[in-house]
Amino acid sequence: MSKESKVRNLNELKLEIARLKALAGEQERYLNDQYLLFNERIAAPVRFMNSLANWIPGAGVAKGLFAKSRGDEDWISKSLRIGLPVILNRFFLRKAGFIKRALVTLLSQQAAGVLNKDNVSNMINKVADFIRPPKRRRKAHKHMDYGIPPDSETY
């Protein structure tokens, strides 16, 4: 399928570029208006849900747990926060109920938030030090000086 071009010379090309820029601006304005309209329509239900969540005790903990940005987290904390509940639910809590799984998920995410790269590396170093055999210190051979030997020619 080949598309034939309507442009035949430089002036038509410039006119086509201007037309496309005007069309792009018009589409951007339309999308911006639709976005603002959507935000206005969704604002009231969001306010209602926020006020409802403020009435529920413990909802602040859940909001803090699922907050988007945590500045002090590194890649270990983020991966453990996601992977630890999956592993626990998949392998250890296969036949557990929904409430037990939800509690374990919340607790494991809190525990994973405490762990960071430094804590993990310190734990690995402690385990490695425990496993490694102690270093054998070589005794330095001291030169024992007993004085002048009795049969020497220094008499």
CSV table of C-alpha atoms in Angstrom, one decimal:
chain,number,residue,atom,x,y,z
A,1,MET,CA,0.0,0.0,0.0
A,2,SER,CA,1.7,3.1,-1.2
A,3,LYS,CA,0.5,6.6,-0.3
A,4,GLU,CA,0.9,9.2,-2.9
A,5,SER,CA,2.0,12.6,-1.7
A,6,LYS,CA,-0.1,15.7,-2.2
A,7,VAL,CA,3.0,17.9,-2.0
A,8,ARG,CA,4.5,18.8,-5.4
A,9,ASN,CA,6.7,21.8,-4.6
A,10,LEU,CA,8.3,23.7,-1.8
A,11,ASN,CA,5.4,26.1,-1.3
A,12,GLU,CA,2.9,23.3,-0.9
A,13,LEU,CA,5.3,21.6,1.5
A,14,LYS,CA,5.4,24.7,3.7
A,15,LEU,CA,1.6,25.0,3.6
A,16,GLU,CA,1.2,21.3,4.5
A,17,ILE,CA,3.6,21.8,7.5
A,18,ALA,CA,1.7,24.8,8.7
A,19,ARG,CA,-1.6,22.9,8.3
A,20,LEU,CA,-0.3,20.0,10.3
A,21,LYS,CA,1.1,22.2,13.1
A,22,ALA,CA,-2.3,23.9,13.3
A,23,LEU,CA,-4.0,20.5,13.4
A,24,ALA,CA,-1.6,19.3,16.2
A,25,GLY,CA,-2.3,22.5,18.2
A,26,GLU,CA,-6.1,22.0,17.8
A,27,GLN,CA,-5.8,18.4,18.9
A,28,GLU,CA,-3.7,19.3,22.0
A,29,ARG,CA,-6.2,21.9,23.0
A,30,TYR,CA,-9.1,19.4,22.6
A,31,LEU,CA,-7.3,16.8,24.7
A,32,ASN,CA,-6.4,19.4,27.4
A,33,ASP,CA,-10.1,20.4,27.6
A,34,GLN,CA,-11.1,16.7,27.9
A,35,TYR,CA,-8.5,16.1,30.6
A,36,LEU,CA,-9.8,19.1,32.6
A,37,LEU,CA,-13.4,18.0,32.2
A,38,PHE,CA,-12.5,14.5,33.4
A,39,ASN,CA,-10.7,15.9,36.4
A,40,GLU,CA,-13.7,18.0,37.3
A,41,ARG,CA,-16.1,15.0,37.0
A,42,ILE,CA,-13.9,12.7,39.1
A,43,ALA,CA,-13.0,15.3,41.8
A,44,ALA,CA,-16.3,14.8,43.8
A,45,PRO,CA,-16.1,11.0,44.0
A,46,VAL,CA,-12.4,11.2,45.0
A,47,ARG,CA,-13.2,13.7,47.7
A,48,PHE,CA,-16.0,11.4,49.0
A,49,MET,CA,-13.7,8.4,49.1
A,50,ASN,CA,-11.0,10.4,50.9
A,51,SER,CA,-13.4,11.6,53.5
A,52,LEU,CA,-14.7,8.0,53.9
A,53,ALA,CA,-11.1,6.7,54.3
A,54,ASN,CA,-10.4,9.2,57.0
A,55,TRP,CA,-13.3,7.9,59.0
A,56,ILE,CA,-11.9,4.3,58.9
A,57,PRO,CA,-9.4,3.7,61.7
A,58,GLY,CA,-6.1,2.3,60.3
A,59,ALA,CA,-6.6,3.6,56.8
A,60,GLY,CA,-3.6,6.0,57.3
A,61,VAL,CA,-1.4,3.0,57.8
A,62,ALA,CA,-2.6,1.4,54.6
A,63,LYS,CA,-2.1,4.7,52.7
A,64,GLY,CA,1.5,4.9,54.1
A,65,LEU,CA,2.2,1.4,53.2
A,66,PHE,CA,1.1,1.8,49.5
A,67,ALA,CA,2.5,5.3,49.1
A,68,LYS,CA,4.3,5.8,45.8
A,69,SER,CA,7.5,7.5,46.8
A,70,ARG,CA,9.8,6.5,49.6
A,71,GLY,CA,13.0,8.5,49.4
A,72,ASP,CA,15.0,6.2,51.6
A,73,GLU,CA,14.4,3.0,49.8
A,74,ASP,CA,17.0,1.3,47.6
A,75,TRP,CA,16.5,-1.5,45.1
A,76,ILE,CA,16.8,-4.2,47.7
A,77,SER,CA,13.9,-2.7,49.8
A,78,LYS,CA,11.7,-2.2,46.7
A,79,SER,CA,12.3,-5.8,45.4
A,80,LEU,CA,11.7,-7.3,48.9
A,81,ARG,CA,8.6,-5.3,49.3
A,82,ILE,CA,7.2,-6.8,46.2
A,83,GLY,CA,8.8,-10.3,46.2
A,84,LEU,CA,8.6,-11.3,49.8
A,85,PRO,CA,4.8,-11.4,50.0
A,86,VAL,CA,4.6,-13.3,46.7
A,87,ILE,CA,7.1,-15.9,47.9
A,88,LEU,CA,5.4,-16.3,51.3
A,89,ASN,CA,1.9,-16.6,49.8
A,90,ARG,CA,3.0,-18.9,47.0
A,91,PHE,CA,5.2,-21.4,48.9
A,92,PHE,CA,4.4,-21.2,52.6
A,93,LEU,CA,0.7,-20.1,52.8
A,94,ARG,CA,-0.9,-22.1,50.0
A,95,LYS,CA,-3.9,-23.3,52.0
A,96,ALA,CA,-4.2,-20.2,54.2
A,97,GLY,CA,-7.3,-18.0,54.1
A,98,PHE,CA,-7.6,-14.5,52.7
A,99,ILE,CA,-7.3,-12.8,56.0
A,100,LYS,CA,-4.1,-14.7,57.0
A,101,ARG,CA,-2.6,-13.9,53.6
A,102,ALA,CA,-3.5,-10.3,53.9
A,103,LEU,CA,-1.9,-10.0,57.3
A,104,VAL,CA,1.2,-11.8,56.3
A,105,THR,CA,1.5,-9.5,53.2
A,106,LEU,CA,1.2,-6.4,55.3
A,107,LEU,CA,3.7,-7.6,57.9
A,108,SER,CA,6.2,-8.8,55.3
A,109,GLN,CA,6.0,-5.5,53.5
A,110,GLN,CA,6.7,-3.6,56.7
A,111,ALA,CA,9.6,-5.9,57.5
A,112,ALA,CA,11.0,-5.5,53.9
A,113,GLY,CA,10.8,-1.7,54.4
A,114,VAL,CA,13.1,-1.9,57.3
A,115,LEU,CA,15.7,-3.9,55.3
A,116,ASN,CA,18.0,-2.0,53.0
A,117,LYS,CA,21.2,-2.6,51.2
A,118,ASP,CA,23.4,-1.9,54.2
A,119,ASN,CA,21.5,-4.2,56.5
A,120,VAL,CA,21.5,-7.1,54.0
A,121,SER,CA,25.3,-6.7,53.3
A,122,ASN,CA,26.0,-6.6,57.0
A,123,MET,CA,24.0,-9.8,57.5
A,124,ILE,CA,25.8,-11.5,54.6
A,125,ASN,CA,29.2,-10.5,56.1
A,126,LYS,CA,28.2,-11.9,59.5
A,127,VAL,CA,27.1,-15.2,58.0
A,128,ALA,CA,30.3,-15.4,55.9
A,129,ASP,CA,32.5,-14.7,58.9
A,130,PHE,CA,30.7,-17.4,60.8
A,131,ILE,CA,31.2,-19.9,58.0
A,132,ARG,CA,34.8,-19.1,57.1
A,133,PRO,CA,37.4,-21.0,59.1
A,134,PRO,CA,39.4,-18.7,61.4
A,135,LYS,CA,42.6,-17.4,59.9
A,136,ARG,CA,45.6,-19.3,61.1
A,137,ARG,CA,48.2,-17.0,62.3
A,138,ARG,CA,51.7,-17.9,61.4
A,139,LYS,CA,54.1,-17.7,64.3
A,140,ALA,CA,56.9,-15.5,63.5
A,141,HIS,CA,60.1,-17.5,64.0
A,142,LYS,CA,62.0,-15.6,66.5
A,143,HIS,CA,65.8,-15.7,66.4
A,144,MET,CA,66.9,-17.0,69.7
A,145,ASP,CA,70.2,-15.5,70.7
A,146,TYR,CA,71.9,-17.5,73.4
A,147,GLY,CA,75.0,-15.5,73.4
A,148,ILE,CA,78.4,-16.6,72.1
A,149,PRO,CA,78.8,-20.3,71.6
A,150,PRO,CA,81.3,-21.9,74.0
A,151,ASP,CA,83.5,-23.5,71.3
A,152,SER,CA,83.8,-20.3,69.2
A,153,GLU,CA,87.1,-18.7,68.3
A,154,THR,CA,86.2,-15.5,70.0
A,155,TYR,CA,88.0,-16.4,73.3
